[in-house]
PDB file of C-alpha atoms in Angstrom:
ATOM      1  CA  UNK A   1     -16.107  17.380  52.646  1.00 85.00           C
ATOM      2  CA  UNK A   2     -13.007  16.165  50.942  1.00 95.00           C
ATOM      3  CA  UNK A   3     -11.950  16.614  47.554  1.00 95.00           C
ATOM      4  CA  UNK A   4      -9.958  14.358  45.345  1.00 95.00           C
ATOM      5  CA  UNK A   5      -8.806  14.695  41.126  1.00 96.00           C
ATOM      6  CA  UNK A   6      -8.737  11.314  39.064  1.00 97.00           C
ATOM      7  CA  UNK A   7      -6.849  10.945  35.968  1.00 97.00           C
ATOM      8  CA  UNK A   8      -9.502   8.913  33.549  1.00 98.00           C
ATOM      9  CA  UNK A   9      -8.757   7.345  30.572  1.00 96.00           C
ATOM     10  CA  UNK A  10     -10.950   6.823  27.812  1.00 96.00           C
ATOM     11  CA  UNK A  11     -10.543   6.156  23.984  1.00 95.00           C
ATOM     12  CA  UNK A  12     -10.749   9.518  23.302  1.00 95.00           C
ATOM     13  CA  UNK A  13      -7.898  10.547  25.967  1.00 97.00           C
ATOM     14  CA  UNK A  14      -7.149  11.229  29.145  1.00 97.00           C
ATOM     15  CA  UNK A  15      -8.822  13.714  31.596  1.00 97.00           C
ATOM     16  CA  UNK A  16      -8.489  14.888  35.386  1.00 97.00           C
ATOM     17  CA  UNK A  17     -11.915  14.907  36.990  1.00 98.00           C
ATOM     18  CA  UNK A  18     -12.492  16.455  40.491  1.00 98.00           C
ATOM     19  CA  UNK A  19     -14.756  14.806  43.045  1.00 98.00           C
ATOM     20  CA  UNK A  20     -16.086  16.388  46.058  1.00 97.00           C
ATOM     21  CA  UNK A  21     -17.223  13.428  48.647  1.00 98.00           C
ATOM     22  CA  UNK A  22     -19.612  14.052  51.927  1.00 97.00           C
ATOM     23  CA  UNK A  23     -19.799  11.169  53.904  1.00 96.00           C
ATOM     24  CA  UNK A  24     -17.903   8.164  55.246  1.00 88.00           C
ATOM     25  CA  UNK A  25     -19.682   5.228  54.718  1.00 92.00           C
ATOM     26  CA  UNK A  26     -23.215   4.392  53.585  1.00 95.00           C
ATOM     27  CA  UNK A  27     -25.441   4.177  50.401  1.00 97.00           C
ATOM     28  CA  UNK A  28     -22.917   5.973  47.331  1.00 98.00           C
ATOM     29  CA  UNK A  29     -24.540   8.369  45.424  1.00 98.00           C
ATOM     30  CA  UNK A  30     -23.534  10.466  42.138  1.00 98.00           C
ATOM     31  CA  UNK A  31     -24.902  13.764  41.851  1.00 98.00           C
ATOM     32  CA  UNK A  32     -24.348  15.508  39.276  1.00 98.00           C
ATOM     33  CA  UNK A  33     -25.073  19.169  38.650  1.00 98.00           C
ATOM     34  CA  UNK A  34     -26.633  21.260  36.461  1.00 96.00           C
ATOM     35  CA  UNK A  35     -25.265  24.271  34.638  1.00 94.00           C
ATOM     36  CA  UNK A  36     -24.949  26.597  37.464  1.00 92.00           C
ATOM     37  CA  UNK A  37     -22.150  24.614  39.089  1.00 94.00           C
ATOM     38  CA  UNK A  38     -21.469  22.498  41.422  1.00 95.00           C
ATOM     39  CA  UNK A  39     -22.347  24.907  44.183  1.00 94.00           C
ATOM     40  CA  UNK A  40     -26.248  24.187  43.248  1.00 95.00           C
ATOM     41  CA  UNK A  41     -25.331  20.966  45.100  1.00 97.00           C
ATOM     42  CA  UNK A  42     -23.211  20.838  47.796  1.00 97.00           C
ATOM     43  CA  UNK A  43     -25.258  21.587  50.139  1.00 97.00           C
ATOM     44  CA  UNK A  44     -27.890  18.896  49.339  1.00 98.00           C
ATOM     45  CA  UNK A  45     -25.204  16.427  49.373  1.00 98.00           C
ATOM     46  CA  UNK A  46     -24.215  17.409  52.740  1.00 98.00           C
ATOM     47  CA  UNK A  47     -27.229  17.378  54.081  1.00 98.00           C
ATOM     48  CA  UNK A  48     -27.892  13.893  52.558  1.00 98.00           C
ATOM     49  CA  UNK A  49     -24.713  13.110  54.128  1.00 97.00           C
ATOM     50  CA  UNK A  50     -25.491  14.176  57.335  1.00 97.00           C
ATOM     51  CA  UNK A  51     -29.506  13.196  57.290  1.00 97.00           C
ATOM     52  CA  UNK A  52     -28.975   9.256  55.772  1.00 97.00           C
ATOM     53  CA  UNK A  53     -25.893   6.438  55.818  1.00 97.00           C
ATOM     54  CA  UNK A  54     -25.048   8.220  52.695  1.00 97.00           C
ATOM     55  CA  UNK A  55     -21.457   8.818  51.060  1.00 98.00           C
ATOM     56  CA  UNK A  56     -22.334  11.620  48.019  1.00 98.00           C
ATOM     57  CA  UNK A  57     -19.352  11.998  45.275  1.00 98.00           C
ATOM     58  CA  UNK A  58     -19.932  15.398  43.541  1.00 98.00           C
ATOM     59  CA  UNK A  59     -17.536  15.609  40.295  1.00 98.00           C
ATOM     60  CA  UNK A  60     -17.396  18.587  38.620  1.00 98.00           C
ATOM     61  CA  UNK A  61     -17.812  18.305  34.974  1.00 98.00           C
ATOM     62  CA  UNK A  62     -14.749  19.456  32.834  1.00 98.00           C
ATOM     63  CA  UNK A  63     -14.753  22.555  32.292  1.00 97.00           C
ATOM     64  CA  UNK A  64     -16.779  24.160  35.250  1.00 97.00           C
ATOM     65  CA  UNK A  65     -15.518  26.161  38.042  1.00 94.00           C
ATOM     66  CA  UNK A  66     -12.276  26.338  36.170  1.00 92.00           C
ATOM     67  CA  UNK A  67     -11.082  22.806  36.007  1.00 96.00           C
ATOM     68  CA  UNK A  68      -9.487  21.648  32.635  1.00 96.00           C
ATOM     69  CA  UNK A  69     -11.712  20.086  29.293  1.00 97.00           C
ATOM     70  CA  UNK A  70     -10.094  18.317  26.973  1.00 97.00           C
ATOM     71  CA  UNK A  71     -10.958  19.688  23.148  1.00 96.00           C
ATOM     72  CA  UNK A  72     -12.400  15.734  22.647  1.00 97.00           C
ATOM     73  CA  UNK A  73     -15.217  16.326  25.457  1.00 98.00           C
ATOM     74  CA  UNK A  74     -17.859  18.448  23.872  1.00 96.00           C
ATOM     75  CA  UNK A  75     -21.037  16.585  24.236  1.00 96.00           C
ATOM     76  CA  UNK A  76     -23.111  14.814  27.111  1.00 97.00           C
ATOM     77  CA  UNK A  77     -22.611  11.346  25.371  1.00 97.00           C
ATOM     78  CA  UNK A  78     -19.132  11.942  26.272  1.00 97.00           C
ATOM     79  CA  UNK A  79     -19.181  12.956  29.492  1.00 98.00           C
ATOM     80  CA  UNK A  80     -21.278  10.096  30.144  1.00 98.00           C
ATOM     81  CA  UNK A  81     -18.972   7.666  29.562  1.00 98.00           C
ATOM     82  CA  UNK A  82     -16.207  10.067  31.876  1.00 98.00           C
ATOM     83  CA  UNK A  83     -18.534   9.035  34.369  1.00 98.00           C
ATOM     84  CA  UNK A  84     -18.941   5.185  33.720  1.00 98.00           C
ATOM     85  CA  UNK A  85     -14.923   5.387  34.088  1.00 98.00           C
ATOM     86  CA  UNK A  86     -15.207   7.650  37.288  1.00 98.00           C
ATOM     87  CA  UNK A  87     -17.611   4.501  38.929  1.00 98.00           C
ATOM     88  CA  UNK A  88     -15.139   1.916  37.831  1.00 97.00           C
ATOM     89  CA  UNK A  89     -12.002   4.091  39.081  1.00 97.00           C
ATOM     90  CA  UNK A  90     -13.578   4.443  42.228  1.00 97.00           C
ATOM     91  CA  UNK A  91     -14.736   0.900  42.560  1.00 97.00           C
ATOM     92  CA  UNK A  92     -18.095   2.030  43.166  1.00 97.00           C
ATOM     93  CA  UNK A  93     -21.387  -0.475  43.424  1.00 96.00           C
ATOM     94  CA  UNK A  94     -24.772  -0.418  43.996  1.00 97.00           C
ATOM     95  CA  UNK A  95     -24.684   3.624  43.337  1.00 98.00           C
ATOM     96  CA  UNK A  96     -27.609   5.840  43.427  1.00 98.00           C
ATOM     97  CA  UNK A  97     -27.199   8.333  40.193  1.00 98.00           C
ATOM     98  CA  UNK A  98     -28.818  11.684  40.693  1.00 98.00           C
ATOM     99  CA  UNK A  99     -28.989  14.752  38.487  1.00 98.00           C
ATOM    100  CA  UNK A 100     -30.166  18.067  37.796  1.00 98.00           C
ATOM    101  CA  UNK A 101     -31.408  19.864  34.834  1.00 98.00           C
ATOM    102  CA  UNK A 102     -28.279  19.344  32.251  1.00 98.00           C
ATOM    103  CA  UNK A 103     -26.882  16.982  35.152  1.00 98.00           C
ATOM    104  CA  UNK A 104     -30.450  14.805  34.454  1.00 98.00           C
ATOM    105  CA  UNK A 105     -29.422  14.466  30.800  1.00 98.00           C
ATOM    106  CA  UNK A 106     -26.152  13.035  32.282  1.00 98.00           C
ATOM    107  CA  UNK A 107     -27.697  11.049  34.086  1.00 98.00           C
ATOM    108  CA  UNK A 108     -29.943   9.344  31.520  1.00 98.00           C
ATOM    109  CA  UNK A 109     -27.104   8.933  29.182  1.00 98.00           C
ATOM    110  CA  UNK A 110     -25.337   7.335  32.074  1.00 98.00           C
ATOM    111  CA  UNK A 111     -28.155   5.026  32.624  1.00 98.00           C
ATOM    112  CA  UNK A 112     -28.049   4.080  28.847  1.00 98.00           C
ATOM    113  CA  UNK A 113     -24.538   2.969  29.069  1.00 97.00           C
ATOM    114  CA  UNK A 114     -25.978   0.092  31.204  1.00 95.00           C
ATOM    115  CA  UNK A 115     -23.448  -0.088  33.905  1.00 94.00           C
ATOM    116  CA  UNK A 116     -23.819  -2.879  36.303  1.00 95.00           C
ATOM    117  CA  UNK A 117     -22.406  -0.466  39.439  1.00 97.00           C
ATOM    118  CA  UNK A 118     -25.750   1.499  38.954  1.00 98.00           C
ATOM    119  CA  UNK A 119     -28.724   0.121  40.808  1.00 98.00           C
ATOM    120  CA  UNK A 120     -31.469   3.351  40.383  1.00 98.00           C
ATOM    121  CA  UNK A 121     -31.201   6.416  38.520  1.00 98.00           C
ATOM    122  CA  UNK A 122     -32.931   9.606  39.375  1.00 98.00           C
ATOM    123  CA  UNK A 123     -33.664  12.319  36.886  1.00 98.00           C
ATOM    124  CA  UNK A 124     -34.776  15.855  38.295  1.00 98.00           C
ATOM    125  CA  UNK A 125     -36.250  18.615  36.225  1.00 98.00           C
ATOM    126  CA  UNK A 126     -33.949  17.126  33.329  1.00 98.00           C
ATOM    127  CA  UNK A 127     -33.684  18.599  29.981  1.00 98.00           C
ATOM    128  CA  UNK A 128     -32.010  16.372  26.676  1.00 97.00           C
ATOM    129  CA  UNK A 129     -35.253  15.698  24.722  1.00 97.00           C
ATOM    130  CA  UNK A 130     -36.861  17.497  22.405  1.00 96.00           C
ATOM    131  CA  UNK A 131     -41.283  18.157  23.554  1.00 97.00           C
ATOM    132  CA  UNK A 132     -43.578  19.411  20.951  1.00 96.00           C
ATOM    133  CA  UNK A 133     -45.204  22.492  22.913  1.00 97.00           C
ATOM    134  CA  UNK A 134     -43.238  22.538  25.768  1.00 97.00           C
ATOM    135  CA  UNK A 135     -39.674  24.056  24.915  1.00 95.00           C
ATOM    136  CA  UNK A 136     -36.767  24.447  27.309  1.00 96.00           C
ATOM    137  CA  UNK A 137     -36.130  27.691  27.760  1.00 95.00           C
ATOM    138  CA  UNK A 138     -33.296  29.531  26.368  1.00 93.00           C
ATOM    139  CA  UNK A 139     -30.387  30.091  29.192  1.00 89.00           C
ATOM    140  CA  UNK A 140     -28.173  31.517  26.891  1.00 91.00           C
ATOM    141  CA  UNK A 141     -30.658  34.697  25.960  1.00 91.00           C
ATOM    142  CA  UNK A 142     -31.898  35.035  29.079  1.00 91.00           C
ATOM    143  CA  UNK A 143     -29.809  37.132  32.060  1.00 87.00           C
ATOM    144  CA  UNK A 144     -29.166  35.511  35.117  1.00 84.00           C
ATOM    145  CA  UNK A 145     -31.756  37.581  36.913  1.00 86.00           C
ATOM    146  CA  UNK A 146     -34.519  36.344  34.484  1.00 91.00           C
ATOM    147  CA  UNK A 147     -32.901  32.784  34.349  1.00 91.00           C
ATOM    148  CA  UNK A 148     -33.556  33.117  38.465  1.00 89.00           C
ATOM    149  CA  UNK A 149     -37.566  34.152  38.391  1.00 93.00           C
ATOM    150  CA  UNK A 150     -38.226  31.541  35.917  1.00 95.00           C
ATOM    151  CA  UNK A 151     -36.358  28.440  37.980  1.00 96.00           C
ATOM    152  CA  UNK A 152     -38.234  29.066  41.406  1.00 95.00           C
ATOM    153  CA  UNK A 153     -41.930  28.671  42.919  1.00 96.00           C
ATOM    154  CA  UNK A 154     -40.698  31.354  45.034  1.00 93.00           C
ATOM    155  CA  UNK A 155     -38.339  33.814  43.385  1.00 89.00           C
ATOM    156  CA  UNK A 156     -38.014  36.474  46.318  1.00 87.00           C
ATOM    157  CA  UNK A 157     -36.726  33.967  48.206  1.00 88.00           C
ATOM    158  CA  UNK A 158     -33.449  33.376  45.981  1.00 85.00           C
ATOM    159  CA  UNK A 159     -33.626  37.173  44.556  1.00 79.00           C
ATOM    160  CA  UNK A 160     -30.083  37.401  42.659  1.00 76.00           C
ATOM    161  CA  UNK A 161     -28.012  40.833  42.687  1.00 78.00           C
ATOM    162  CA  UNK A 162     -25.090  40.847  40.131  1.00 79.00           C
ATOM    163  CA  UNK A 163     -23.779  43.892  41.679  1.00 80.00           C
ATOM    164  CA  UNK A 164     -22.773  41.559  45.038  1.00 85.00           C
ATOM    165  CA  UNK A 165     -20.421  39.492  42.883  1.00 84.00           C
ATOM    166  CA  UNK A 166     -16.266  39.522  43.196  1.00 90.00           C
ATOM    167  CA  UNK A 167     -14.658  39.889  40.116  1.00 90.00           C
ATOM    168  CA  UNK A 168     -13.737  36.142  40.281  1.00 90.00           C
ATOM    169  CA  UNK A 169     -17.392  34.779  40.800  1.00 89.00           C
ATOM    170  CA  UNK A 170     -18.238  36.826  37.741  1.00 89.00           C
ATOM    171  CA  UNK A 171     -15.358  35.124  35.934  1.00 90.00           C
ATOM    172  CA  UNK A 172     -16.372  31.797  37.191  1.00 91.00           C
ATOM    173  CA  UNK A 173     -19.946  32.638  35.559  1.00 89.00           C
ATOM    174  CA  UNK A 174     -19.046  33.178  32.595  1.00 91.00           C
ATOM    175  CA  UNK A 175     -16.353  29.999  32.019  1.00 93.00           C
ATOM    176  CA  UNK A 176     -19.442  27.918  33.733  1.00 93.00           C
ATOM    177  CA  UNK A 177     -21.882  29.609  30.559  1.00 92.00           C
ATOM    178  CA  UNK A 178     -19.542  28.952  28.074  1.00 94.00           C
ATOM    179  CA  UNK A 179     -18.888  25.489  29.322  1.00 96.00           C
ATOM    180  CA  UNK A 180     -22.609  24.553  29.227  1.00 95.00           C
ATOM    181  CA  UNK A 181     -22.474  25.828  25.685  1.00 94.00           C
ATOM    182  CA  UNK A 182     -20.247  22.930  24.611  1.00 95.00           C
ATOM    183  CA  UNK A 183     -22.363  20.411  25.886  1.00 96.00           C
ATOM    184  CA  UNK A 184     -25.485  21.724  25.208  1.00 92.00           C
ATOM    185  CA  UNK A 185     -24.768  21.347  21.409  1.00 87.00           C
ATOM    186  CA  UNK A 186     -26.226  22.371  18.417  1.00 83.00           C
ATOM    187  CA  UNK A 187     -29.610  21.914  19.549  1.00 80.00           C
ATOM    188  CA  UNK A 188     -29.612  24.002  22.360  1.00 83.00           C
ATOM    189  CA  UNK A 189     -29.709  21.344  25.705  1.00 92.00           C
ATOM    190  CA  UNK A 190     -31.819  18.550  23.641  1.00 93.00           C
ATOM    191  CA  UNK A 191     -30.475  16.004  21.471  1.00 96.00           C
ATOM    192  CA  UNK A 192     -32.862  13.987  18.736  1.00 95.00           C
ATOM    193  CA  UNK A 193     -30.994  10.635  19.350  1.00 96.00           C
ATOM    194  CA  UNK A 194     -31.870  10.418  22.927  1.00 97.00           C
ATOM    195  CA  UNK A 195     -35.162   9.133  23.123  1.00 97.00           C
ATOM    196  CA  UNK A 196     -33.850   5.909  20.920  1.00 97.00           C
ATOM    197  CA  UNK A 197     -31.393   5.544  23.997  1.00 98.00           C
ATOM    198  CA  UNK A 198     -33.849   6.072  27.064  1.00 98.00           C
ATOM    199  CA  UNK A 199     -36.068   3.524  25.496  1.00 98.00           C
ATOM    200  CA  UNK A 200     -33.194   1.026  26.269  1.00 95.00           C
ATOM    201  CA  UNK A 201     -32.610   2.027  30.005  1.00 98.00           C
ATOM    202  CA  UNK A 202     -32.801  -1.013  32.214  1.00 97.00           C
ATOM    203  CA  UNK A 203     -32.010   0.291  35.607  1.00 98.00           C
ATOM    204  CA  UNK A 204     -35.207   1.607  38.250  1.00 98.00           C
ATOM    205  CA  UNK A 205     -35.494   5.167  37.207  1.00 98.00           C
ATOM    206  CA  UNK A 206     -37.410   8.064  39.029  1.00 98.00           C
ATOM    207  CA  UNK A 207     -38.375  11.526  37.053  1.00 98.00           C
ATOM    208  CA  UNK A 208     -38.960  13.988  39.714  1.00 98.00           C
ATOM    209  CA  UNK A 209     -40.106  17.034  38.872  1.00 98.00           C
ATOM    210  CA  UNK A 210     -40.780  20.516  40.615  1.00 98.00           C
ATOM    211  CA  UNK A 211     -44.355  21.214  39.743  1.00 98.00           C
ATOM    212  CA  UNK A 212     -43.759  25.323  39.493  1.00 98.00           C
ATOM    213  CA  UNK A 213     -40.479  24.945  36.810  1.00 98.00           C
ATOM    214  CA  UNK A 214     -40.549  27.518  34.535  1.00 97.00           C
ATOM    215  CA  UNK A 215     -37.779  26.200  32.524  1.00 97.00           C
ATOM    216  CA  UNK A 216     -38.305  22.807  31.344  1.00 97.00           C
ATOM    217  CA  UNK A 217     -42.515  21.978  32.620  1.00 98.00           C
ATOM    218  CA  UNK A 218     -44.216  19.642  34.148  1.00 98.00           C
ATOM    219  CA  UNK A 219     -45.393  17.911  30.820  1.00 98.00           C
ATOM    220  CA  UNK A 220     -42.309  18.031  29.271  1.00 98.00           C
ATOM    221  CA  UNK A 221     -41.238  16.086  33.035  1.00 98.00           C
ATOM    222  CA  UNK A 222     -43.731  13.411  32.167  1.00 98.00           C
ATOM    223  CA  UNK A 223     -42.957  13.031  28.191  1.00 98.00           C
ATOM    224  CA  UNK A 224     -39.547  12.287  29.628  1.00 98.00           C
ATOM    225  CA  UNK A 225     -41.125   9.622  31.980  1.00 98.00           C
ATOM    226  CA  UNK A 226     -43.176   7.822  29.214  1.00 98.00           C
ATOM    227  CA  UNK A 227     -39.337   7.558  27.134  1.00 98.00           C
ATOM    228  CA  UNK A 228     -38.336   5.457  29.808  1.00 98.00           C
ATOM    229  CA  UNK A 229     -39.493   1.489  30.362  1.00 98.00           C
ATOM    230  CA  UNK A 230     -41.032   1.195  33.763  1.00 97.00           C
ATOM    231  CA  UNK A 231     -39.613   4.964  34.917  1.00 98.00           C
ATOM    232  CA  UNK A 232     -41.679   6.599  37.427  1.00 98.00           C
ATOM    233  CA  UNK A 233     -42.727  10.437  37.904  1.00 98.00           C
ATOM    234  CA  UNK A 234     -43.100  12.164  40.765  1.00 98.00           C
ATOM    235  CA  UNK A 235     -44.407  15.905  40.485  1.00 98.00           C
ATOM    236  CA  UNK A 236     -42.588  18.001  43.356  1.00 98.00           C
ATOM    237  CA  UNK A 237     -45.176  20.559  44.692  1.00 97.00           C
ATOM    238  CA  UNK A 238     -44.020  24.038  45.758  1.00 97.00           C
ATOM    239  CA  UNK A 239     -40.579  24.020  43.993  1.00 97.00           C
ATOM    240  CA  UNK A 240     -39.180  24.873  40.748  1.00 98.00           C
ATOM    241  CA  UNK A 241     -36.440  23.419  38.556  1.00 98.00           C
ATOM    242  CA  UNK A 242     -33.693  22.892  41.598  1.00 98.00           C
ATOM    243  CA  UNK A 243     -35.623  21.082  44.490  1.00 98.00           C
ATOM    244  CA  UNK A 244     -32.433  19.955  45.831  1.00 98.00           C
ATOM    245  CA  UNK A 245     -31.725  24.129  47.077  1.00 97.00           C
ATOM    246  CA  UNK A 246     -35.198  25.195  47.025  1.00 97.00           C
ATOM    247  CA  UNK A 247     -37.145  22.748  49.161  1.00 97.00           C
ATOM    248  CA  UNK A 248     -34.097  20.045  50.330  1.00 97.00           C
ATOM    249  CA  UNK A 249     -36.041  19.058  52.914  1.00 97.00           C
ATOM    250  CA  UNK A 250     -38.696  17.402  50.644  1.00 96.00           C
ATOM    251  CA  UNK A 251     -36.727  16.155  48.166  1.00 98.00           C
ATOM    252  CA  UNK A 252     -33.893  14.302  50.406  1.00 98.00           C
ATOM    253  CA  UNK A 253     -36.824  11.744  51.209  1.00 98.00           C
ATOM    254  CA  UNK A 254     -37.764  11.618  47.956  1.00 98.00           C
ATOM    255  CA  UNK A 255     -34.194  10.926  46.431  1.00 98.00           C
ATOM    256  CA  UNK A 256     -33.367   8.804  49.725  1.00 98.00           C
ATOM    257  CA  UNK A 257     -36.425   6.437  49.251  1.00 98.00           C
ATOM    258  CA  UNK A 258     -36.132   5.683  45.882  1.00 98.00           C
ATOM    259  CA  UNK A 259     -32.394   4.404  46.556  1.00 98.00           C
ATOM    260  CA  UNK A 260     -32.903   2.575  49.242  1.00 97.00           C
ATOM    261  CA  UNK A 261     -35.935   0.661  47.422  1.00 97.00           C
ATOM    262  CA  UNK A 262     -33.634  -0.047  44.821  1.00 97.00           C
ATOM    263  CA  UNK A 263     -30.371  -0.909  46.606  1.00 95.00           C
ATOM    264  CA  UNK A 264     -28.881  -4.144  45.773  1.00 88.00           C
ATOM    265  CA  UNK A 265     -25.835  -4.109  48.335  1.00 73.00           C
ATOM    266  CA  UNK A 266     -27.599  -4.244  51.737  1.00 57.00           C
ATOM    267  CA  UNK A 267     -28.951  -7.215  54.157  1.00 45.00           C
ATOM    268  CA  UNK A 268     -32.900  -7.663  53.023  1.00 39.00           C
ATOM    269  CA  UNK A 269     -35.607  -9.192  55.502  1.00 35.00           C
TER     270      UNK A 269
END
């Protein structure tokens, strides 16, 4: 893995964003993660790295893991367009854009923007909208033990003890919390314009879900599909709201296929 800081500017201002890339050549992805860091998927990008002709750029969104956000970037809208810069910085085409949970909502925001370097989008166990009788649960009253049970099919399997963390990781915790506070918003991780933008997506777009997620549902996985023209949905058995660390193996097919049905840069038959 190598790591790499861009300067991006935007009307806004400018910003230093931090990419972490596995993988030398292949399909480009963007994954972007969800509010517990950018450790919930580094090792999913290395193993798509390592499994399929697949570079993976990782940024880190402003703010997380102690990296600098500007006072302007406060919403996913926002960071959105941070990323629409990152793909033109980099020169990137044809990319694959992946994300989890809050990095979903990035994702379809992304998407919205209507970049012509994007050629599928996938959103996985994504939150942003707002479902009648299926709420997203509330990370910021919950502890992370209780955040834990409720995100995997199998919890004893990913059992989390606050008493192993350093100082530092539990410093690192909280700046990551408060960060996902900002761009949560005022709605707590849903925002009522949205829908009016998903309805405008163009690009091949894939709504996985994990079928067991006890954060954001199943159903409120599908309401997202039916926002989206064309979007497909693809319920994830045996996994909860991060497929990418609890089943990997399932999902990297499942991510890999998607892109590769939808690449627009390679030789076709």
């Amino acid at each position: 893995m190598t790591s790499s800081s861009h300067t991006l500017t935007l009307d806004q201002g400018a910003l230093d964003v931090t990419v972490d890339l596995q993988g030398r050549q292949g399909h480009p992805f963007l994954l972007l993660h969800g509010g517990g860091g950018p450790q919930t998927v580094t090792p999913f990008a290395q193993l798509l790295a390592e499994q399929r002709p697949a570079r993976v750029f990782t940024p880190v969104h402003p703010g997380f893991d102690g990296t600098d956000r500007p006072d302007w970037l406060t919403d996913v809208t926002t960071l959105a367009q941070v990323y629409a810069r990152l793909l033109d910085t980099l020169d990137l085409r044809d990319v694959a854009v992946v994300g989890n949970s809050v990095g979903g909502w990035i994702a379809a925001e992304l998407a919205a923007l209507g970049s012509d370097r994007i050629s599928s989008v996938t959103l996985v166990n994504a939150v942003g909208i707002d479902v009648p009788g299926h709420p997203i649960a509330d990370a910021f009253s919950l502890t992370p033990v209780e955040l834990s049970r409720l995100s995997f099919h199998d919890p004893s399997k990913f059992r989390f003890d606050p008493s192993t963390l350093s100082e530092a990781q539990r410093a690192v915790m909280a700046v990551n919390r408060a960060t996902l506070r900002v761009y949560s918003g005022a709605n707590a991780m849903a925002d009522p314009t949205l829908p009016d933008r998903l309805a405008k997506i163009a690009h091949p777009t894939l709504v996985a879900w994990g079928a067991s997620d006890q954060v954001v549902d199943a159903e409120y996985g599908r309401a997202y599909a039916l926002g989206i023209p064309d979007a497909e949905f693809r319920l994830l058995q045996g996994t909860g709201h991060m497929p990418q660390t609890e089943t990997p193996e399932q999902f990297l097919p499942v991510v890999w296929d998607f892109a590769d049905a939808h690449a627009t840069d390679r030789p076709r038959p």
